[in-house]
């Protein structure tokens, strides 16, 4: 199914259907210019021939090595993975000794199958995901991640149909990488701000350092309309109250890093959810380019949170006992505080600390306009470099002033990058009129509820 088919099906649905882990839809067509611009920006792809596949080939070569599949190809089939034509082809199968054909995609996925089965089983025990995927908790990460793959993905493929190759390649690449990734969750109150963060300045982009070779970020759904919105459109959405109806949403992303922690901008992936043609909500990791377009800004925002924000690891799980894989043990873990906090999936949770108070900046005019403001508005979330952070002693007390007379950098304060959530500008002024947005009721629920 192409993106346009998916969008047409999504907006034709009058109500939000039940969610499921499995997914049959394929957001890979990119026939729609608007979708192509959202994910990849304008102009040709970044490869030498303008093909985006060349970028994915670089990551696929890396994933096959990191998951251990390259070693299996060498020891079991005498195949040197480094000699494959990675630079220009989707190397999904290779010829082995005696005229055999080795499915590289199945080999790579097989290295993660035990993890996939483990998370899928935990997800069935933990709970059914909400119909609109809202109100996610850290323990739901396994349901989302295992939902990227299905049992048939792990079986060898004949590769007789060329039309199936892009989807097979994308699912093998993203499914394997997602299980190599360190999982992170953004709590629901911060999801909209993280997705709609203002573009990073060049210095901040250069300073990005990720905590792991692969990082998976998950959060409550945010409508794609919010990610694409300019400042005025975003302010109207905030005032109207964004809600999750049938339109496609963003649930997170998958990011790669170089060995030294620097952001690997070869390609990122956005976790996109939408209603399939069968009326079921599903999700899939979709390649997206880093840049100043909507999808690229979201990827950079995730990278900034991973680089500069504070993330809390879950508490240790209770002792699993002699049968760690039994249903009763998994049920006990799922019901425990540590299990709910993401301990089973090793999920780190964003711990947002409000920025320190700064001297107020008087602002009476909207940027780019003349004359005083006549209505209140919103300032979108943003990262600010050089924020003064007070130095504290062993007892947690400030050793001196931070902004007032006597403040000395390196003695009483240091400077750090800090994240500022969206904020109302001029609360004393009335808001501009906006169009109401209503949440679609679940089937069987009275309209007045």
Short mmCIF file of C-alpha atoms in Angstrom, two decimals:
data_model
loop_
_atom_site.label_atom_id
_atom_site.label_comp_id
_atom_site.label_asym_id
_atom_site.label_seq_id
_atom_site.Cartn_x
_atom_site.Cartn_y
_atom_site.Cartn_z
CA UNK A 1 0.00 0.00 0.00
CA UNK A 2 1.40 3.40 -0.92
CA UNK A 3 1.40 6.37 1.43
CA UNK A 4 -1.39 8.01 -0.54
CA UNK A 5 -3.54 4.87 -0.26
CA UNK A 6 -2.82 4.78 3.45
CA UNK A 7 -3.77 8.42 3.98
CA UNK A 8 -6.93 8.06 1.91
CA UNK A 9 -7.99 5.05 3.97
CA UNK A 10 -7.14 6.81 7.23
CA UNK A 11 -9.23 9.91 6.56
CA UNK A 12 -12.14 7.88 5.23
CA UNK A 13 -12.63 6.24 8.62
CA UNK A 14 -15.28 7.87 10.88
CA UNK A 15 -13.97 6.51 14.17
CA UNK A 16 -10.80 5.34 15.88
CA UNK A 17 -10.47 1.56 15.63
CA UNK A 18 -8.79 -0.84 18.02
CA UNK A 19 -5.02 -0.97 17.98
CA UNK A 20 -2.99 -4.04 17.25
CA UNK A 21 0.67 -4.96 17.41
CA UNK A 22 1.00 -6.51 13.99
CA UNK A 23 1.16 -4.40 10.85
CA UNK A 24 0.45 -5.21 7.23
CA UNK A 25 0.62 -1.72 5.75
CA UNK A 26 3.67 -0.41 3.97
CA UNK A 27 4.50 3.29 4.14
CA UNK A 28 7.15 2.95 1.47
CA UNK A 29 5.63 4.19 -1.77
CA UNK A 30 6.31 7.90 -1.23
CA UNK A 31 4.31 8.71 -4.37
CA UNK A 32 2.83 11.76 -2.68
CA UNK A 33 5.07 14.81 -3.06
CA UNK A 34 3.84 16.14 0.28
CA UNK A 35 4.85 12.95 2.09
CA UNK A 36 8.17 12.81 0.30
CA UNK A 37 8.89 16.37 1.38
CA UNK A 38 7.83 15.62 4.97
CA UNK A 39 10.18 12.64 5.30
CA UNK A 40 13.04 13.43 2.94
CA UNK A 41 12.86 17.13 2.18
CA UNK A 42 12.95 18.61 -1.29
CA UNK A 43 15.30 17.71 -4.11
CA UNK A 44 16.92 14.37 -4.98
CA UNK A 45 18.07 11.79 -2.49
CA UNK A 46 21.49 12.17 -0.89
CA UNK A 47 23.22 9.25 -2.66
CA UNK A 48 25.64 9.69 -5.54
CA UNK A 49 22.89 8.88 -8.00
CA UNK A 50 20.19 10.68 -6.03
CA UNK A 51 18.81 7.40 -4.74
CA UNK A 52 17.84 7.16 -1.11
CA UNK A 53 18.49 3.40 -1.25
CA UNK A 54 22.23 4.05 -1.19
CA UNK A 55 21.91 5.58 2.26
CA UNK A 56 19.93 2.62 3.56
CA UNK A 57 22.51 0.25 2.05
CA UNK A 58 25.17 1.83 4.28
CA UNK A 59 23.08 1.21 7.40
CA UNK A 60 22.09 -2.30 6.27
CA UNK A 61 25.76 -3.26 5.88
CA UNK A 62 26.38 -2.02 9.41
CA UNK A 63 23.32 -3.71 10.96
CA UNK A 64 24.21 -7.12 9.53
CA UNK A 65 27.64 -6.85 11.18
CA UNK A 66 26.40 -5.53 14.53
CA UNK A 67 23.65 -8.11 14.98
CA UNK A 68 26.11 -10.99 14.42
CA UNK A 69 24.68 -12.11 11.08
CA UNK A 70 27.95 -11.38 9.25
CA UNK A 71 29.78 -13.83 11.51
CA UNK A 72 27.09 -16.47 10.85
CA UNK A 73 27.42 -15.96 7.10
CA UNK A 74 31.17 -16.50 7.39
CA UNK A 75 31.15 -19.53 9.69
CA UNK A 76 28.11 -21.35 8.30
CA UNK A 77 28.24 -20.44 4.61
CA UNK A 78 31.81 -19.20 3.98
CA UNK A 79 30.45 -15.83 2.82
CA UNK A 80 32.47 -12.64 3.34
CA UNK A 81 29.84 -9.96 3.97
CA UNK A 82 32.33 -7.16 3.33
CA UNK A 83 32.66 -8.20 -0.31
CA UNK A 84 28.95 -7.74 -1.09
CA UNK A 85 28.02 -4.75 -3.33
CA UNK A 86 26.58 -2.69 -0.47
CA UNK A 87 27.09 0.70 -2.09
CA UNK A 88 24.37 0.33 -4.68
CA UNK A 89 22.18 -2.68 -3.98
CA UNK A 90 19.78 -4.01 -1.38
CA UNK A 91 21.81 -7.11 -0.54
CA UNK A 92 19.07 -9.36 0.81
CA UNK A 93 20.35 -12.70 -0.47
CA UNK A 94 23.76 -14.07 -1.49
CA UNK A 95 25.01 -17.17 -3.24
CA UNK A 96 26.61 -19.72 -0.98
CA UNK A 97 28.68 -22.86 -1.59
CA UNK A 98 27.18 -25.47 -3.89
CA UNK A 99 24.81 -23.08 -5.60
CA UNK A 100 22.78 -22.43 -2.43
CA UNK A 101 21.04 -19.11 -1.83
CA UNK A 102 21.39 -17.60 1.62
CA UNK A 103 18.71 -15.16 2.79
CA UNK A 104 20.70 -12.40 4.51
CA UNK A 105 17.57 -10.66 5.78
CA UNK A 106 16.30 -13.83 7.46
CA UNK A 107 19.76 -14.47 8.92
CA UNK A 108 19.89 -11.00 10.44
CA UNK A 109 16.36 -11.18 11.83
CA UNK A 110 17.01 -14.64 13.27
CA UNK A 111 19.61 -13.14 15.61
CA UNK A 112 16.82 -11.06 17.22
CA UNK A 113 14.02 -13.64 17.13
CA UNK A 114 14.39 -14.68 20.78
CA UNK A 115 14.11 -11.03 21.87
CA UNK A 116 11.09 -10.52 19.61
CA UNK A 117 9.29 -13.59 20.96
CA UNK A 118 10.09 -12.57 24.53
CA UNK A 119 8.71 -9.06 24.10
CA UNK A 120 5.66 -10.21 22.14
CA UNK A 121 4.77 -12.68 24.89
CA UNK A 122 5.21 -10.05 27.60
CA UNK A 123 3.02 -7.65 25.61
CA UNK A 124 0.18 -10.17 25.45
CA UNK A 125 0.37 -10.63 29.21
CA UNK A 126 0.84 -6.98 30.12
CA UNK A 127 -2.22 -5.37 28.51
CA UNK A 128 -3.96 -4.55 25.24
CA UNK A 129 -2.69 -1.29 23.83
CA UNK A 130 -5.13 1.67 23.90
CA UNK A 131 -7.20 2.04 20.73
CA UNK A 132 -5.59 5.36 19.81
CA UNK A 133 -2.17 4.42 21.27
CA UNK A 134 -2.45 7.30 23.76
CA UNK A 135 -1.47 6.99 27.41
CA UNK A 136 1.51 4.74 26.76
CA UNK A 137 3.69 3.58 29.67
CA UNK A 138 7.31 2.32 29.54
CA UNK A 139 6.13 -1.29 29.68
CA UNK A 140 4.35 -0.73 26.33
CA UNK A 141 7.65 -0.31 24.49
CA UNK A 142 7.83 -4.05 23.93
CA UNK A 143 4.39 -4.12 22.31
CA UNK A 144 5.38 -1.34 19.90
CA UNK A 145 8.77 -2.82 19.09
CA UNK A 146 7.56 -6.38 18.62
CA UNK A 147 4.74 -4.98 16.48
CA UNK A 148 7.31 -3.92 13.89
CA UNK A 149 7.70 -7.56 12.85
CA UNK A 150 5.54 -10.60 12.24
CA UNK A 151 6.34 -14.31 12.22
CA UNK A 152 6.58 -14.50 8.43
CA UNK A 153 9.37 -11.88 8.44
CA UNK A 154 11.73 -14.43 9.99
CA UNK A 155 11.22 -17.05 7.27
CA UNK A 156 13.41 -17.33 4.18
CA UNK A 157 12.07 -15.49 1.15
CA UNK A 158 12.22 -16.60 -2.48
CA UNK A 159 12.61 -12.99 -3.73
CA UNK A 160 10.72 -13.82 -6.88
CA UNK A 161 8.77 -10.55 -6.83
CA UNK A 162 10.83 -7.41 -7.29
CA UNK A 163 7.92 -5.35 -5.97
CA UNK A 164 8.33 -6.93 -2.52
CA UNK A 165 12.05 -6.16 -2.19
CA UNK A 166 11.83 -2.59 -0.79
CA UNK A 167 9.39 -3.57 1.94
CA UNK A 168 11.35 -6.72 2.83
CA UNK A 169 14.55 -4.70 3.04
CA UNK A 170 13.03 -1.94 5.14
CA UNK A 171 11.39 -4.33 7.62
CA UNK A 172 14.57 -6.39 8.01
CA UNK A 173 16.72 -3.29 8.49
CA UNK A 174 14.47 -1.45 10.92
CA UNK A 175 13.27 -4.54 12.77
CA UNK A 176 16.81 -5.73 13.44
CA UNK A 177 18.09 -2.25 14.33
CA UNK A 178 15.19 -1.64 16.70
CA UNK A 179 16.27 -4.67 18.72
CA UNK A 180 19.86 -3.47 18.75
CA UNK A 181 18.69 -0.12 20.10
CA UNK A 182 18.58 1.23 23.63
CA UNK A 183 14.93 2.07 24.37
CA UNK A 184 13.87 5.52 25.59
CA UNK A 185 10.42 6.87 26.44
CA UNK A 186 9.24 10.47 26.48
CA UNK A 187 6.37 10.88 29.00
CA UNK A 188 3.04 11.92 27.50
CA UNK A 189 3.08 15.54 28.82
CA UNK A 190 6.29 16.26 26.88
CA UNK A 191 5.58 14.41 23.62
CA UNK A 192 4.15 17.39 21.72
CA UNK A 193 6.98 19.69 22.81
CA UNK A 194 9.68 17.22 21.82
CA UNK A 195 8.18 16.63 18.36
CA UNK A 196 7.59 20.34 17.67
CA UNK A 197 10.86 21.69 19.09
CA UNK A 198 12.27 24.66 17.20
CA UNK A 199 15.19 23.93 14.82
CA UNK A 200 18.55 23.47 16.53
CA UNK A 201 21.31 25.99 15.98
CA UNK A 202 24.42 24.82 14.13
CA UNK A 203 26.57 24.69 17.27
CA UNK A 204 24.05 22.50 19.06
CA UNK A 205 23.85 20.12 16.10
CA UNK A 206 27.63 19.79 16.15
CA UNK A 207 27.60 19.00 19.88
CA UNK A 208 25.10 16.11 19.57
CA UNK A 209 26.37 12.88 21.15
CA UNK A 210 24.08 9.86 21.45
CA UNK A 211 24.26 7.43 24.38
CA UNK A 212 24.27 4.22 22.30
CA UNK A 213 25.04 3.00 18.74
CA UNK A 214 21.27 2.76 18.17
CA UNK A 215 18.58 4.58 20.13
CA UNK A 216 14.83 3.98 19.94
CA UNK A 217 12.60 6.84 21.15
CA UNK A 218 8.91 6.20 21.87
CA UNK A 219 6.15 8.55 23.02
CA UNK A 220 2.40 9.15 22.84
CA UNK A 221 1.12 9.84 19.31
CA UNK A 222 1.54 13.36 17.95
CA UNK A 223 -0.40 14.30 14.77
CA UNK A 224 1.76 14.88 11.73
CA UNK A 225 -0.06 18.18 11.30
CA UNK A 226 1.67 19.41 14.47
CA UNK A 227 5.12 18.35 13.25
CA UNK A 228 4.55 20.23 9.97
CA UNK A 229 2.96 23.34 11.51
CA UNK A 230 4.58 26.75 11.48
CA UNK A 231 4.48 28.88 14.64
CA UNK A 232 1.01 30.32 14.04
CA UNK A 233 -0.47 26.96 13.03
CA UNK A 234 1.07 25.27 16.07
CA UNK A 235 -0.32 27.96 18.37
CA UNK A 236 -3.79 27.38 16.91
CA UNK A 237 -3.46 23.63 17.39
CA UNK A 238 -2.40 24.06 21.01
CA UNK A 239 -5.28 26.39 21.77
CA UNK A 240 -7.81 24.18 20.01
CA UNK A 241 -6.52 21.07 21.75
CA UNK A 242 -4.73 18.55 19.54
CA UNK A 243 -6.41 15.17 19.49
CA UNK A 244 -5.77 11.81 17.92
CA UNK A 245 -8.32 10.93 15.29
CA UNK A 246 -7.82 8.97 12.08
CA UNK A 247 -4.91 11.01 10.75
CA UNK A 248 -1.36 9.57 10.71
CA UNK A 249 0.75 10.24 13.81
CA UNK A 250 4.35 10.07 14.98
CA UNK A 251 5.14 7.64 17.81
CA UNK A 252 8.90 8.13 17.99
CA UNK A 253 12.05 7.42 16.02
CA UNK A 254 15.17 5.31 15.57
CA UNK A 255 18.56 7.03 15.46
CA UNK A 256 22.08 5.78 14.80
CA UNK A 257 25.41 7.02 16.14
CA UNK A 258 29.01 6.68 15.05
CA UNK A 259 31.42 4.76 17.33
CA UNK A 260 32.47 8.02 19.02
CA UNK A 261 28.82 8.92 19.78
CA UNK A 262 28.41 11.53 17.05
CA UNK A 263 25.04 11.51 15.36
CA UNK A 264 25.03 9.38 12.20
CA UNK A 265 23.02 11.42 9.72
CA UNK A 266 23.16 8.77 6.98
CA UNK A 267 19.46 8.26 7.70
CA UNK A 268 17.07 8.28 10.60
CA UNK A 269 13.70 6.58 10.95
CA UNK A 270 10.37 7.91 12.17
CA UNK A 271 7.87 5.58 13.84
CA UNK A 272 4.66 6.42 11.98
CA UNK A 273 1.23 5.09 12.86
CA UNK A 274 -1.91 5.23 10.74
CA UNK A 275 -5.07 3.34 9.97
CA UNK A 276 -4.57 0.58 7.44
CA UNK A 277 -7.06 -0.32 4.73
CA UNK A 278 -8.52 -2.94 7.08
CA UNK A 279 -9.39 -0.26 9.64
CA UNK A 280 -6.73 -1.33 12.12
CA UNK A 281 -4.17 1.08 13.56
CA UNK A 282 -0.64 -0.09 12.84
CA UNK A 283 2.85 1.37 12.86
CA UNK A 284 6.13 1.15 10.98
CA UNK A 285 9.60 2.70 11.02
CA UNK A 286 9.97 4.85 7.92
CA UNK A 287 13.29 6.32 6.63
CA UNK A 288 13.61 10.08 7.04
CA UNK A 289 16.42 12.46 6.19
CA UNK A 290 17.99 14.83 8.69
CA UNK A 291 17.50 18.44 7.68
CA UNK A 292 15.33 21.54 7.98
CA UNK A 293 12.15 19.91 6.70
CA UNK A 294 9.51 18.62 9.12
CA UNK A 295 10.71 15.03 9.50
CA UNK A 296 14.34 16.11 9.72
CA UNK A 297 13.61 18.59 12.50
CA UNK A 298 11.86 15.87 14.52
CA UNK A 299 14.91 13.60 14.21
CA UNK A 300 17.22 16.38 15.36
CA UNK A 301 14.91 17.05 18.30
CA UNK A 302 15.13 13.41 19.40
CA UNK A 303 18.92 13.60 19.09
CA UNK A 304 19.04 16.69 21.29
CA UNK A 305 16.98 15.03 24.00
CA UNK A 306 19.19 11.94 23.88
CA UNK A 307 22.32 14.11 24.02
CA UNK A 308 21.52 16.73 26.62
CA UNK A 309 18.48 15.70 28.67
CA UNK A 310 18.39 13.56 31.81
CA UNK A 311 17.14 10.00 31.41
CA UNK A 312 16.32 7.73 34.33
CA UNK A 313 16.91 3.99 34.18
CA UNK A 314 14.18 1.72 35.60
CA UNK A 315 14.60 0.03 38.98
CA UNK A 316 15.76 -3.60 39.00
CA UNK A 317 13.16 -6.25 38.37
CA UNK A 318 12.02 -8.63 41.11
CA UNK A 319 13.76 -12.01 41.27
CA UNK A 320 12.22 -14.09 38.46
CA UNK A 321 12.68 -17.33 40.37
CA UNK A 322 13.43 -20.76 38.87
CA UNK A 323 11.11 -20.28 35.82
CA UNK A 324 11.94 -16.84 34.36
CA UNK A 325 10.04 -17.46 31.11
CA UNK A 326 6.84 -18.84 32.63
CA UNK A 327 3.55 -17.01 32.22
CA UNK A 328 3.14 -16.57 35.98
CA UNK A 329 6.61 -15.02 36.27
CA UNK A 330 6.00 -12.64 33.38
CA UNK A 331 2.62 -11.68 34.85
CA UNK A 332 4.25 -10.93 38.20
CA UNK A 333 6.92 -8.80 36.50
CA UNK A 334 4.31 -6.97 34.41
CA UNK A 335 2.34 -6.08 37.54
CA UNK A 336 5.40 -4.90 39.50
CA UNK A 337 6.42 -1.25 39.76
CA UNK A 338 9.74 -2.02 38.08
CA UNK A 339 7.97 -3.80 35.24
CA UNK A 340 5.60 -0.90 34.69
CA UNK A 341 8.61 1.45 34.73
CA UNK A 342 10.09 -0.41 31.77
CA UNK A 343 12.51 -2.69 33.59
CA UNK A 344 11.69 -5.70 31.41
CA UNK A 345 12.69 -3.74 28.28
CA UNK A 346 15.46 -1.66 29.92
CA UNK A 347 13.61 1.55 29.02
CA UNK A 348 15.10 4.86 30.09
CA UNK A 349 12.50 7.56 30.79
CA UNK A 350 12.97 11.27 30.16
CA UNK A 351 13.17 13.14 33.45
CA UNK A 352 12.47 16.74 32.57
CA UNK A 353 13.68 19.29 35.08
CA UNK A 354 12.28 22.80 34.51
CA UNK A 355 15.01 25.28 33.55
CA UNK A 356 16.30 27.66 36.18
CA UNK A 357 14.60 31.02 36.39
CA UNK A 358 16.21 33.71 34.32
CA UNK A 359 15.73 37.45 34.43
CA UNK A 360 12.48 38.06 32.53
CA UNK A 361 12.77 39.32 28.97
CA UNK A 362 10.21 41.97 28.14
CA UNK A 363 8.62 41.26 24.78
CA UNK A 364 5.88 43.46 23.45
CA UNK A 365 6.12 42.76 19.72
CA UNK A 366 5.82 39.56 17.74
CA UNK A 367 8.95 38.72 15.75
CA UNK A 368 8.70 39.98 12.19
CA UNK A 369 5.81 42.39 12.88
CA UNK A 370 5.41 46.02 13.83
CA UNK A 371 3.38 47.47 16.62
CA UNK A 372 2.43 46.04 20.02
CA UNK A 373 0.86 42.62 20.39
CA UNK A 374 -2.92 42.64 20.53
CA UNK A 375 -3.39 38.92 21.26
CA UNK A 376 -1.54 36.34 23.27
CA UNK A 377 0.29 33.51 21.54
CA UNK A 378 2.53 30.54 22.18
CA UNK A 379 6.29 30.16 21.89
CA UNK A 380 7.25 26.67 20.78
CA UNK A 381 9.63 24.46 22.75
CA UNK A 382 13.31 25.09 22.08
CA UNK A 383 16.86 24.35 23.17
CA UNK A 384 18.87 27.29 24.44
CA UNK A 385 22.67 27.17 24.67
CA UNK A 386 24.65 28.93 27.37
CA UNK A 387 22.03 28.82 30.15
CA UNK A 388 23.56 29.66 33.49
CA UNK A 389 23.46 26.77 35.95
CA UNK A 390 24.35 27.50 39.57
CA UNK A 391 27.18 25.51 41.13
CA UNK A 392 26.16 23.76 44.35
CA UNK A 393 28.12 22.44 47.31
CA UNK A 394 27.97 18.91 48.72
CA UNK A 395 24.81 19.82 50.63
CA UNK A 396 23.04 20.99 47.46
CA UNK A 397 23.22 24.70 48.29
CA UNK A 398 24.22 27.33 45.73
CA UNK A 399 27.77 28.51 46.36
CA UNK A 400 27.01 31.99 45.10
CA UNK A 401 24.81 34.14 42.87
CA UNK A 402 23.93 32.98 39.37
CA UNK A 403 22.76 36.22 37.73
CA UNK A 404 23.20 38.97 40.30
CA UNK A 405 26.30 40.95 41.15
CA UNK A 406 29.11 38.66 42.21
CA UNK A 407 28.25 35.88 39.76
CA UNK A 408 31.49 34.44 38.36
CA UNK A 409 31.49 31.84 35.59
CA UNK A 410 33.31 28.71 36.69
CA UNK A 411 33.06 29.74 40.33
CA UNK A 412 29.38 30.31 41.08
CA UNK A 413 27.83 29.07 37.82
CA UNK A 414 28.49 27.09 34.65
CA UNK A 415 26.73 27.13 31.26
CA UNK A 416 24.72 24.30 29.73
CA UNK A 417 22.15 23.70 27.02
CA UNK A 418 18.66 23.54 28.46
CA UNK A 419 15.30 22.58 27.02
CA UNK A 420 12.48 25.08 27.41
CA UNK A 421 8.93 23.76 26.86
CA UNK A 422 6.30 25.74 24.99
CA UNK A 423 5.09 28.79 26.89
CA UNK A 424 2.34 31.38 26.65
CA UNK A 425 3.47 34.83 25.58
CA UNK A 426 1.56 37.77 27.08
CA UNK A 427 -0.94 35.92 29.24
CA UNK A 428 -2.58 39.28 29.95
CA UNK A 429 -3.88 39.47 26.36
CA UNK A 430 -6.78 37.47 24.93
CA UNK A 431 -6.02 34.59 22.59
CA UNK A 432 -6.65 34.77 18.88
CA UNK A 433 -9.83 33.01 17.72
CA UNK A 434 -9.19 29.40 16.74
CA UNK A 435 -11.18 26.55 15.30
CA UNK A 436 -12.35 23.94 17.78
CA UNK A 437 -10.99 20.41 17.39
CA UNK A 438 -13.01 17.58 18.89
CA UNK A 439 -11.87 14.15 19.96
CA UNK A 440 -13.62 11.35 18.12
CA UNK A 441 -15.62 9.20 20.56
CA UNK A 442 -15.06 5.49 20.81
CA UNK A 443 -17.88 3.35 19.40
CA UNK A 444 -20.65 2.89 21.92
CA UNK A 445 -19.64 5.88 24.05
CA UNK A 446 -22.34 8.58 24.44
CA UNK A 447 -21.48 11.86 22.71
CA UNK A 448 -21.76 13.87 25.91
CA UNK A 449 -18.95 11.91 27.57
#
